[in-house]
Coordinates of C-alpha atoms in Angstrom, one line a residue:
Chain A
M1 CA 17.2 -33.1 -33.2
A2 CA 18.0 -36.4 -30.9
A3 CA 20.9 -38.1 -32.3
E4 CA 19.9 -41.5 -33.6
T5 CA 21.6 -44.7 -32.7
G6 CA 23.0 -47.0 -35.4
T7 CA 23.0 -45.8 -39.3
P8 CA 21.5 -42.3 -39.5
T9 CA 18.9 -42.2 -42.4
T10 CA 20.2 -40.7 -45.6
L11 CA 17.8 -38.8 -48.0
T12 CA 18.9 -37.8 -51.7
L13 CA 17.5 -34.6 -52.8
K14 CA 17.9 -33.6 -56.2
S15 CA 18.2 -29.6 -57.6
N16 CA 16.3 -28.6 -60.8
D17 CA 19.6 -28.9 -62.4
D18 CA 19.8 -32.4 -61.4
E19 CA 22.4 -32.5 -59.2
L20 CA 22.1 -34.7 -56.6
F21 CA 23.0 -34.6 -52.8
S22 CA 22.9 -36.8 -50.1
V23 CA 22.0 -35.5 -46.5
A24 CA 21.2 -36.7 -43.2
E25 CA 17.2 -37.1 -42.5
S26 CA 17.3 -35.6 -39.3
A27 CA 18.6 -32.1 -40.9
A28 CA 16.8 -32.4 -44.0
I29 CA 13.3 -32.3 -42.1
L30 CA 14.3 -28.8 -41.0
S31 CA 12.0 -28.3 -44.3
V32 CA 8.4 -28.8 -43.7
T33 CA 7.9 -29.6 -47.4
I34 CA 10.9 -32.5 -47.4
R35 CA 9.2 -33.7 -43.6
N36 CA 5.8 -33.9 -45.1
M37 CA 7.3 -35.9 -47.9
V38 CA 9.1 -38.2 -45.5
E39 CA 6.3 -38.7 -43.4
D40 CA 3.7 -39.7 -46.1
G41 CA 6.4 -41.9 -47.7
C42 CA 7.3 -40.4 -50.6
A43 CA 10.8 -40.3 -49.4
G44 CA 12.0 -43.7 -50.4
G45 CA 14.1 -42.8 -54.1
V46 CA 15.1 -39.8 -54.7
I47 CA 13.4 -36.3 -53.5
P48 CA 13.1 -33.7 -56.6
L49 CA 12.9 -30.1 -55.6
D50 CA 11.7 -28.4 -58.6
N51 CA 12.4 -25.0 -57.6
V52 CA 15.7 -25.2 -56.0
D53 CA 19.1 -25.1 -58.4
G54 CA 22.2 -27.2 -57.7
K55 CA 24.2 -24.1 -56.2
T56 CA 21.5 -22.8 -54.0
L57 CA 20.8 -26.4 -53.0
A58 CA 24.3 -26.9 -51.9
S59 CA 24.2 -23.8 -49.7
V60 CA 21.0 -24.9 -48.0
I61 CA 22.1 -27.9 -46.9
T62 CA 25.1 -26.8 -45.6
Y63 CA 22.9 -24.5 -43.5
M64 CA 20.6 -27.6 -42.6
N65 CA 24.0 -29.8 -41.3
G66 CA 25.4 -26.5 -39.8
I67 CA 22.2 -25.7 -37.5
S68 CA 21.0 -29.4 -36.4
A69 CA 24.8 -29.9 -35.2
I70 CA 23.8 -27.7 -32.8
P71 CA 22.0 -28.2 -29.5
A72 CA 19.2 -26.7 -28.2
D73 CA 21.0 -23.2 -27.7
E74 CA 18.9 -20.3 -29.5
E75 CA 22.1 -18.1 -29.2
K76 CA 24.5 -20.5 -31.1
K77 CA 22.2 -21.4 -33.2
K78 CA 21.6 -17.2 -33.7
S79 CA 24.9 -16.9 -34.2
Y80 CA 25.7 -19.7 -36.4
R81 CA 22.8 -18.0 -38.9
D82 CA 24.8 -14.7 -38.5
K83 CA 28.2 -16.2 -39.7
F84 CA 26.3 -18.4 -42.4
L85 CA 24.9 -15.6 -43.7
S86 CA 27.4 -13.0 -43.6
D87 CA 29.0 -13.3 -46.8
K88 CA 26.3 -14.1 -49.1
D89 CA 25.8 -11.2 -51.6
F90 CA 22.1 -9.8 -52.5
E91 CA 21.8 -12.0 -55.5
T92 CA 22.4 -15.5 -52.9
L93 CA 20.2 -14.2 -50.5
A94 CA 17.3 -13.9 -52.9
D95 CA 17.8 -17.5 -54.1
M96 CA 17.8 -18.6 -50.4
V97 CA 14.9 -16.7 -49.1
L98 CA 13.3 -18.5 -52.5
A99 CA 14.2 -22.2 -51.7
A100 CA 13.9 -21.2 -47.7
N101 CA 10.0 -20.2 -48.5
Y102 CA 9.4 -23.4 -51.2
L103 CA 11.1 -25.6 -48.6
N104 CA 9.0 -24.1 -45.8
M105 CA 11.7 -23.6 -43.6
S106 CA 10.5 -20.6 -40.9
C107 CA 14.4 -20.3 -39.3
L108 CA 16.3 -19.7 -42.5
M109 CA 13.4 -17.7 -44.2
D110 CA 13.1 -15.6 -41.4
A111 CA 17.1 -15.2 -40.7
V112 CA 17.6 -13.9 -45.0
S113 CA 14.5 -11.9 -44.6
A114 CA 16.0 -10.0 -41.9
K115 CA 19.1 -10.0 -43.5
I116 CA 17.8 -8.3 -46.6
A117 CA 15.4 -6.2 -44.3
Q118 CA 19.0 -5.1 -42.7
V119 CA 20.4 -4.1 -45.7
M120 CA 17.2 -1.9 -46.3
E121 CA 17.4 -0.3 -43.1
K122 CA 17.9 3.8 -42.1
K123 CA 18.5 4.0 -45.9
S124 CA 16.9 6.4 -48.2
V125 CA 14.2 5.8 -50.9
G126 CA 16.5 6.8 -53.5
W127 CA 19.5 4.4 -51.6
V128 CA 17.3 1.6 -51.6
R129 CA 16.2 1.8 -55.3
R130 CA 20.0 2.4 -56.3
K131 CA 20.9 -0.8 -54.4
F132 CA 18.6 -3.1 -55.3
G133 CA 17.8 -1.9 -59.3
I134 CA 14.2 -1.0 -58.4
E135 CA 12.9 1.4 -61.3
N136 CA 10.8 4.2 -60.2
D137 CA 7.8 4.1 -62.3
Y138 CA 6.1 7.2 -60.4
T139 CA 5.5 10.0 -62.3
P140 CA 6.6 13.3 -60.6
E141 CA 3.2 13.9 -59.3
E142 CA 2.3 10.9 -58.5
E143 CA 5.2 10.2 -56.1
A144 CA 5.0 13.6 -54.7
A145 CA 1.7 12.6 -53.6
V146 CA 2.3 9.4 -52.2
K147 CA 5.3 10.9 -50.2
E148 CA 2.7 13.3 -49.1
E149 CA 0.5 10.7 -48.3
H150 CA 3.5 8.8 -46.2
K151 CA 5.0 12.1 -44.7
W152 CA 4.5 10.3 -41.4
T153 CA 6.8 8.0 -41.9
F154 CA 9.3 10.6 -42.2
E155 CA 9.9 11.4 -38.4
G156 CA 13.7 12.0 -37.7
V157 CA 14.2 10.9 -41.3
E158 CA 16.0 13.7 -43.7
T159 CA 14.2 14.0 -47.1
D160 CA 15.5 12.4 -50.0
D161 CA 15.0 14.1 -53.0
D162 CA 17.7 12.5 -55.2
N163 CA 16.8 10.4 -57.9
Chain B
M1 CA 26.1 -14.6 -64.8
V2 CA 24.1 -11.7 -66.2
K3 CA 22.3 -9.7 -63.1
K4 CA 18.8 -9.3 -63.3
M5 CA 17.5 -5.9 -62.3
D6 CA 15.2 -5.3 -59.5
R7 CA 14.8 -8.8 -59.0
I8 CA 13.7 -7.8 -55.0
S9 CA 10.5 -6.7 -56.7
E10 CA 9.8 -10.1 -58.3
L11 CA 10.1 -12.1 -54.9
P12 CA 6.9 -13.1 -53.8
K13 CA 4.4 -11.2 -52.2
D14 CA 4.7 -13.1 -49.2
V15 CA 8.6 -13.3 -49.1
L16 CA 8.6 -9.4 -49.4
R17 CA 5.9 -9.0 -46.5
K18 CA 8.1 -11.4 -44.5
I19 CA 11.1 -8.9 -45.5
L20 CA 9.0 -5.8 -44.2
Y21 CA 8.2 -8.1 -40.9
F22 CA 11.6 -6.9 -39.9
L23 CA 11.5 -3.3 -40.2
S24 CA 9.9 -0.6 -38.0
Q25 CA 6.6 0.2 -38.7
E26 CA 7.9 3.6 -40.5
E27 CA 10.4 1.8 -42.6
A28 CA 7.9 -0.6 -43.8
A29 CA 5.5 1.8 -45.1
R30 CA 8.3 4.5 -46.7
T31 CA 8.7 1.4 -49.2
S32 CA 5.7 2.2 -50.8
I33 CA 7.7 5.2 -52.4
L34 CA 10.3 2.9 -54.1
S35 CA 7.7 2.0 -57.1
K36 CA 4.4 1.2 -57.8
P37 CA 4.8 -3.0 -57.0
W38 CA 5.8 -1.3 -53.7
R39 CA 2.7 0.9 -53.1
Y40 CA 0.9 -1.4 -50.8
I41 CA 2.8 -4.2 -50.0
W42 CA 3.8 -2.5 -46.2
C43 CA -0.1 -2.7 -45.3
T44 CA -0.2 -6.5 -45.6
R45 CA 2.9 -7.2 -43.1
P46 CA 2.3 -9.6 -40.8
N47 CA 3.0 -7.3 -38.3
L48 CA 1.3 -4.0 -38.0
D49 CA 2.1 -1.2 -35.4
F50 CA 0.2 2.3 -35.6
S51 CA 0.6 5.1 -32.3
Y52 CA -0.7 7.6 -31.8
A53 CA 0.4 10.3 -29.0
P54 CA -2.8 12.6 -28.3
P55 CA -1.9 16.1 -27.8
P56 CA -0.8 17.1 -24.6
R57 CA -3.3 17.9 -22.3
E58 CA -3.9 21.6 -21.1
G59 CA -1.7 22.1 -18.1
N60 CA 0.1 18.8 -18.4
N61 CA 3.1 18.6 -20.1
S62 CA 3.8 15.1 -19.4
H63 CA 2.9 13.7 -22.5
G64 CA 4.3 16.6 -24.5
G65 CA 7.6 16.0 -26.8
V66 CA 5.8 13.5 -28.9
R67 CA 4.6 15.6 -31.9
N68 CA 2.5 13.6 -34.7
K69 CA 2.7 14.7 -38.0
I70 CA -0.6 13.7 -38.9
N71 CA -4.1 14.5 -37.1
K72 CA -6.3 12.1 -35.7
D73 CA -8.8 11.4 -38.7
E74 CA -5.8 10.5 -41.2
F75 CA -4.3 8.5 -38.5
L76 CA -7.5 6.8 -38.4
S77 CA -7.8 6.4 -42.0
I78 CA -4.2 4.9 -42.6
V79 CA -4.9 2.3 -39.9
D80 CA -8.2 1.2 -41.4
N81 CA -6.8 1.4 -45.2
A82 CA -4.2 -1.4 -44.1
L83 CA -6.4 -3.1 -42.3
R84 CA -9.1 -3.3 -45.1
R85 CA -6.3 -4.2 -47.7
C86 CA -5.2 -7.4 -45.5
H87 CA -9.4 -8.6 -44.9
D88 CA -9.5 -7.7 -48.9
Q89 CA -6.4 -9.7 -49.8
N90 CA -7.1 -12.4 -47.0
V91 CA -3.8 -12.4 -45.1
C92 CA -3.8 -12.8 -41.7
V93 CA -2.2 -9.9 -39.3
E94 CA -0.4 -12.1 -37.1
E95 CA 0.8 -9.2 -34.7
F96 CA -1.3 -5.8 -34.5
R97 CA -0.5 -3.0 -32.4
L98 CA -2.7 0.0 -31.9
S99 CA -1.8 2.8 -29.4
T100 CA -4.0 5.8 -29.5
S101 CA -6.2 7.9 -27.4
L102 CA -9.9 8.8 -26.9
G103 CA -11.8 11.8 -26.0
D104 CA -15.0 12.4 -24.7
L105 CA -18.1 11.1 -26.9
D106 CA -15.6 10.5 -29.3
H107 CA -17.8 8.3 -31.2
E108 CA -15.7 8.1 -34.5
S109 CA -12.8 6.4 -32.8
V110 CA -15.0 3.7 -31.4
S111 CA -17.0 3.1 -34.1
F112 CA -13.2 2.3 -36.5
L113 CA -12.2 0.5 -33.3
E114 CA -15.6 -1.5 -33.1
K115 CA -14.7 -2.5 -37.1
W116 CA -10.7 -3.3 -36.2
A117 CA -11.8 -5.6 -33.5
E118 CA -14.3 -7.6 -35.6
L119 CA -11.7 -7.5 -38.6
L120 CA -9.0 -8.6 -36.6
S121 CA -11.0 -11.5 -34.7
N122 CA -12.3 -12.5 -38.2
M123 CA -8.9 -12.8 -39.7
G124 CA -8.1 -14.8 -36.5
T125 CA -5.3 -12.6 -35.3
K126 CA -3.8 -13.8 -31.8
K127 CA -1.7 -10.8 -31.2
F128 CA -3.9 -7.6 -30.8
D129 CA -1.6 -5.6 -28.7
L130 CA -4.0 -2.4 -27.6
S131 CA -3.1 0.7 -25.7
L132 CA -6.0 3.3 -25.4
L133 CA -5.4 6.4 -23.1
S134 CA -8.6 8.9 -22.4
D135 CA -7.8 12.4 -23.2
H136 CA -9.2 13.6 -19.9
A137 CA -8.6 13.1 -16.4
P138 CA -9.5 10.0 -14.9
G139 CA -12.7 9.1 -14.4
R140 CA -14.5 11.3 -17.1
V141 CA -14.3 8.8 -19.7
E142 CA -15.7 5.6 -19.9
L143 CA -14.1 2.8 -21.6
P144 CA -16.4 1.6 -24.7
P145 CA -17.4 -1.7 -24.7
V146 CA -15.5 -2.8 -27.3
V147 CA -12.0 -3.2 -25.7
F148 CA -13.2 -6.2 -23.6
G149 CA -15.1 -7.7 -26.2
S150 CA -12.4 -7.8 -28.4
E151 CA -11.3 -11.7 -28.5
S152 CA -7.9 -11.0 -30.3
L153 CA -6.3 -9.1 -27.4
Q154 CA -2.6 -10.3 -26.4
R155 CA -1.9 -7.4 -24.1
L156 CA -4.3 -4.4 -23.1
H157 CA -3.4 -1.2 -21.7
V158 CA -6.1 1.4 -20.6
E159 CA -5.1 4.7 -19.0
R160 CA -7.7 7.0 -17.2
F161 CA -10.5 5.1 -18.1
V162 CA -13.9 4.3 -16.1
L163 CA -14.7 1.0 -15.8
D164 CA -18.1 0.0 -15.2
E165 CA -20.9 -2.7 -16.1
K166 CA -21.6 -1.1 -19.1
A167 CA -17.7 -1.1 -20.3
I168 CA -17.8 -5.1 -19.7
E169 CA -21.4 -5.6 -21.1
R170 CA -19.5 -7.6 -24.4
L171 CA -16.8 -9.1 -22.6
V172 CA -15.5 -12.0 -24.2
P173 CA -13.2 -15.1 -22.6
L174 CA -9.9 -12.9 -23.6
K175 CA -8.1 -16.5 -24.1
H176 CA -5.2 -15.0 -25.7
L177 CA -4.4 -12.2 -23.2
K178 CA -1.2 -12.3 -21.4
S179 CA -1.3 -8.9 -20.0
L180 CA -3.1 -6.6 -18.7
S181 CA -2.3 -3.1 -17.5
L182 CA -5.4 -1.1 -15.5
Q183 CA -3.8 2.7 -14.7
E184 CA -5.6 5.2 -13.3
I185 CA -9.0 3.8 -13.6
V186 CA -12.1 4.0 -11.4
I187 CA -13.3 0.5 -11.1
Q188 CA -17.2 0.9 -10.3
D189 CA -16.9 -2.4 -8.0
E190 CA -15.3 -5.4 -7.2
V191 CA -18.2 -7.6 -9.4
V192 CA -16.7 -5.3 -12.5
F193 CA -13.2 -6.2 -11.4
G194 CA -14.0 -10.0 -10.5
K195 CA -16.1 -10.4 -13.8
I196 CA -12.8 -9.3 -15.9
I197 CA -10.2 -11.2 -13.8
A198 CA -12.6 -14.0 -14.2
N199 CA -12.1 -13.7 -18.4
C200 CA -8.4 -13.6 -18.4
P201 CA -7.9 -17.0 -17.7
L202 CA -4.5 -17.2 -19.1
I203 CA -2.8 -14.1 -17.9
E204 CA 0.8 -13.6 -16.9
N205 CA 1.2 -9.9 -16.2
L206 CA -1.7 -7.9 -13.9
D207 CA -1.1 -4.4 -13.2
V208 CA -3.5 -2.7 -11.5
Q209 CA -3.6 1.0 -10.3
G210 CA -6.8 2.9 -9.8
L211 CA -9.5 3.2 -7.3
V212 CA -11.8 0.5 -6.9
T213 CA -14.8 1.1 -4.6
S214 CA -14.3 -1.7 -2.8
N215 CA -12.2 -2.9 -0.2
I216 CA -11.8 -6.6 -1.5
I217 CA -9.7 -7.5 -3.9
K218 CA -10.1 -11.1 -5.5
V219 CA -7.8 -12.8 -7.8
D220 CA -8.6 -16.2 -8.4
D221 CA -7.5 -19.0 -10.7
L222 CA -5.1 -17.4 -12.3
R223 CA -2.8 -20.1 -13.5
N224 CA -0.2 -18.5 -15.3
L225 CA 0.4 -15.5 -13.5
K226 CA 3.4 -14.5 -12.9
K227 CA 3.7 -10.7 -12.4
L228 CA 1.2 -9.2 -10.3
K229 CA 1.5 -5.3 -9.3
F230 CA -1.3 -3.5 -7.3
H231 CA -1.5 0.6 -6.5
S232 CA -4.6 1.0 -4.8
D233 CA -6.1 4.5 -2.9
V234 CA -8.9 2.3 -0.9
L235 CA -8.5 2.2 2.9
R236 CA -7.8 -1.0 4.3
I237 CA -7.7 -3.3 1.6
R238 CA -8.1 -7.0 1.4
V239 CA -6.0 -8.7 -1.5
F240 CA -7.1 -12.2 -2.0
I241 CA -4.8 -13.9 -4.7
D242 CA -4.7 -17.3 -5.9
A243 CA -1.7 -17.7 -8.5
P244 CA 0.0 -20.7 -8.5
K245 CA 2.7 -19.6 -10.5
L246 CA 3.6 -16.2 -9.2
V247 CA 7.0 -15.2 -9.1
Y248 CA 6.5 -11.5 -8.5
F249 CA 4.2 -9.5 -6.5
E250 CA 4.3 -5.6 -5.8
Y251 CA 2.0 -3.3 -3.7
T252 CA 2.1 0.4 -3.8
E253 CA 0.1 2.8 -1.6
K254 CA -0.5 4.7 1.2
F255 CA -2.0 1.8 4.0
V256 CA -0.9 -0.8 4.8
P257 CA -3.0 -3.8 3.5
S258 CA -4.3 -7.0 4.1
I259 CA -2.7 -9.7 1.4
Y260 CA -3.7 -13.1 1.3
I261 CA -1.4 -15.1 -1.4
A262 CA -1.7 -18.5 -2.3
T263 CA 0.9 -19.8 -4.7
A264 CA 2.5 -23.0 -5.7
S265 CA 6.0 -20.7 -6.6
E266 CA 8.9 -22.0 -4.9
E267 CA 10.8 -18.8 -5.4
W268 CA 9.1 -15.5 -5.5
K269 CA 9.4 -11.9 -4.9
S270 CA 7.6 -9.3 -3.0
S271 CA 7.9 -6.0 -3.3
V272 CA 6.0 -3.6 -0.2
N273 CA 6.1 -0.1 -1.2
L274 CA 4.3 2.2 1.4
W275 CA 3.8 5.7 1.3
Y276 CA 3.3 6.3 5.1
K277 CA 0.9 8.3 6.7
P278 CA -0.3 8.1 10.3
S279 CA -3.5 9.5 9.4
N280 CA -4.5 6.1 7.4
D281 CA -2.6 4.1 9.7
P282 CA -2.2 5.1 13.2
P283 CA 1.1 4.9 15.0
S284 CA -0.1 2.5 17.5
L285 CA -1.4 0.4 14.8
F286 CA 1.2 0.7 12.1
F287 CA 3.7 -1.8 13.2
P288 CA 1.1 -4.4 13.9
R289 CA -0.4 -4.5 10.7
L290 CA 2.9 -4.3 9.0
K291 CA 3.6 -7.5 10.8
E292 CA 0.3 -9.2 9.7
L293 CA 1.2 -8.4 6.5
L294 CA 4.8 -9.5 6.2
E295 CA 4.0 -12.6 8.0
S296 CA 1.4 -13.4 5.3
L297 CA 4.3 -12.7 2.4
S298 CA 7.0 -14.8 4.5
Q299 CA 7.2 -17.6 1.7
S300 CA 8.7 -14.7 -0.2
K301 CA 11.8 -12.8 -0.3
I302 CA 10.3 -9.5 1.0
Y303 CA 11.7 -5.9 -0.4
L304 CA 10.2 -3.3 2.2
N305 CA 10.1 0.4 1.0
L306 CA 8.8 3.5 3.4
T307 CA 8.5 6.1 0.9
R308 CA 7.8 8.8 3.3
A309 CA 9.6 10.2 6.2
M310 CA 7.8 8.7 9.5
H311 CA 6.6 12.2 10.3
Y312 CA 3.7 14.0 9.5
N313 CA 3.0 18.2 9.3
N314 CA 7.0 18.1 10.4
E315 CA 6.2 17.0 13.4
P316 CA 8.3 13.8 14.4
Y317 CA 5.9 11.2 15.8
V318 CA 7.2 8.9 18.4
I319 CA 6.2 5.1 17.7
P320 CA 4.7 4.0 21.0
E321 CA 7.1 2.1 23.5
N322 CA 4.7 -0.8 23.7
I323 CA 5.8 -1.9 19.9
Q324 CA 6.9 -5.2 20.3
N325 CA 3.4 -6.0 21.3
G326 CA 2.9 -6.6 17.7
C327 CA 5.3 -9.4 18.2
D328 CA 4.5 -12.7 19.3
G329 CA 7.4 -14.4 21.1
D330 CA 10.4 -15.1 18.8
K331 CA 8.8 -15.7 15.4
Y332 CA 10.3 -12.8 13.0
V333 CA 9.8 -12.5 9.8
A334 CA 12.8 -12.7 7.6
V335 CA 13.0 -9.2 4.9
E336 CA 15.4 -9.3 2.4
S337 CA 16.0 -5.3 2.5
L338 CA 14.5 -2.5 3.9
N339 CA 14.4 1.1 2.6
F340 CA 13.3 3.8 4.7
F341 CA 13.2 7.3 5.0
L342 CA 15.3 8.7 7.4
C343 CA 13.8 11.3 10.0
L344 CA 16.7 12.0 12.9
P345 CA 13.9 12.6 15.7
S346 CA 12.2 9.1 15.3
F347 CA 15.1 7.6 13.9
R348 CA 15.5 5.1 16.7
Y349 CA 12.3 4.3 17.2
I350 CA 11.4 3.5 13.8
L351 CA 14.6 1.5 13.8
N352 CA 13.7 -0.3 17.0
G353 CA 9.5 -1.0 15.8
F354 CA 10.9 -2.7 12.5
F355 CA 13.3 -4.7 14.2
G356 CA 10.4 -5.4 16.7
I357 CA 8.4 -7.1 13.9
C358 CA 11.2 -8.3 11.3
R359 CA 14.6 -9.1 10.5
P360 CA 16.0 -7.4 7.5
R361 CA 19.3 -8.4 5.7
Y362 CA 19.8 -5.1 4.6
V363 CA 18.6 -1.8 6.0
V364 CA 19.2 1.4 3.7
G365 CA 18.3 4.9 5.3
E366 CA 17.2 7.8 2.7
S367 CA 17.0 11.2 3.3
R368 CA 16.9 14.2 0.6
Y369 CA 18.4 16.4 2.9
C370 CA 21.8 14.9 1.6
G371 CA 23.7 18.3 2.1
D372 CA 22.4 18.5 5.7
W373 CA 25.5 18.4 7.5
D374 CA 23.9 18.6 11.4
W375 CA 21.2 15.8 9.5
K376 CA 24.1 13.4 8.8
T377 CA 26.1 13.7 12.3
G378 CA 22.9 13.4 13.9
V379 CA 22.3 10.4 12.3
T380 CA 25.9 8.9 12.7
E381 CA 25.7 9.7 16.3
C382 CA 22.7 7.9 16.9
L383 CA 23.9 5.1 15.2
W384 CA 27.0 5.1 17.2
K385 CA 25.5 5.3 20.6
I386 CA 23.3 2.4 19.8
L387 CA 25.8 0.3 18.2
I388 CA 28.9 1.3 20.6
V389 CA 27.9 3.2 23.4
E390 CA 25.0 1.3 24.6
R391 CA 26.0 -2.2 24.2
E392 CA 25.4 -3.2 27.5
S393 CA 22.3 -2.0 27.6
Q394 CA 21.5 -2.8 24.0
E395 CA 18.1 -3.6 22.2
E396 CA 16.4 -6.7 21.9
W397 CA 17.2 -7.0 18.2
F398 CA 20.6 -6.0 18.5
R399 CA 21.5 -9.9 19.4
D400 CA 20.6 -11.1 16.1
L401 CA 23.2 -8.5 14.4
E402 CA 26.1 -10.0 12.3
E403 CA 27.4 -6.9 10.6
A404 CA 26.9 -3.7 11.0
R405 CA 28.3 -1.2 8.5
L406 CA 28.3 2.4 8.4
E407 CA 28.8 4.3 5.4
I408 CA 29.7 8.1 5.6
C409 CA 29.8 9.9 2.8

């Protein structure tokens, strides 16, 4: 983002639980959704973001400000993202990924998705089910059939037959 | 706050696809075992990566080691199911990697390839990486026309196929193709090769290894070409290259070729690896030819490797005394490094030969007979003589020498 001279334009964002946030336009337009609104001239007053709650929006704005303050240096941006996400639990990550999806912020979307994928990496099916509370709705026969069909994915992985 | 159960499964499909994007193909596919909602999500993730390693060929273990848990038919149907799902759900596969093999008259694989190439093209995929390996020895299986008819290709690697007129009868402009690797191929003629090149306008990497029955190769108008590797078996081959952005050129073979490169790059490297064979380049012509080659590459940083001892049938071959005839006056091509295989009896002549045509910054001699003390002593003695004893009656090149270091280990 090129630093603008004079007073930077500020936008006001409103979460779905009616919290208001001020954010520099140069940071906010990381969201393609917001950028389109700005370009269409709809950003005069308050921009309502109906799918994002205040807690998540605060976090997203922290990210917007943080990442846009870093000059075009992919390494530094990556390490900022890593640090930013390092202490977030899954609930928060799920909120963030939904917000990023809604706001059309590909860099945050990618970073959070990668972070969630990292949790699943190299884990057994049983572990992932427990970790995310995924209910196994297959019958034992169905599950055996799906496993058989995907035996090619178990190359070098210990089969887990836990429940 | 009450923890919602199974939040992850409730995420929109697009988000789940994105999450699976960051997993390996196997891990992504394994999520189908989690529960019913996860059953087919992996099939429509933005990147699909299918790889089938053919069973080792008879008498050839080089491809052994990797064994598939599934047979070819199962493999084909897994790929087909995933792509059909993408098509049915109107999801674009952004990156599609396929690595498989083709047998002789393998109509089933070919008809699947036809179908997939069309699906990818219809969904607008721009990153189709295809690696095809013939199950048979080079020169036996013809490359099916569908390959060069797949406009989605981003990277293409074909190995051990025949490339003839038929292989390119459906050739389309491959405007996404960045990397083309043709390994151990038999190309019918330069017309076929020329047509392929003319349809890969934005290619960045080109790696050709194989037989071309013509001895003129033209690589024209490749405005994005950065790396070019060329391995050819053709005697006295002449290569014409016009590539403004070239940064790396590599040539490997048993003959000294004629190469003409036009590039606007200010800094580029060329690596010439010759498997020296006196029957191909007669001793009296080897150095003059090499000199011509080095001169045509003189705008680049040249790395010159001679990967065979300069002797034949264990007979040391003596480079003629008139080797300097290859040199016109005081012009010597600068070479970054010269790496050659040492052979004691002709060592001194070879050194003279190289210094008669170029000025390497570094010279490295190699020998496979490392444990051979007689040999080491021989080389050391020889160098000692050149550098110290005969200082007065030195060779001409000696005057240009800035530093000589002799390491004996």
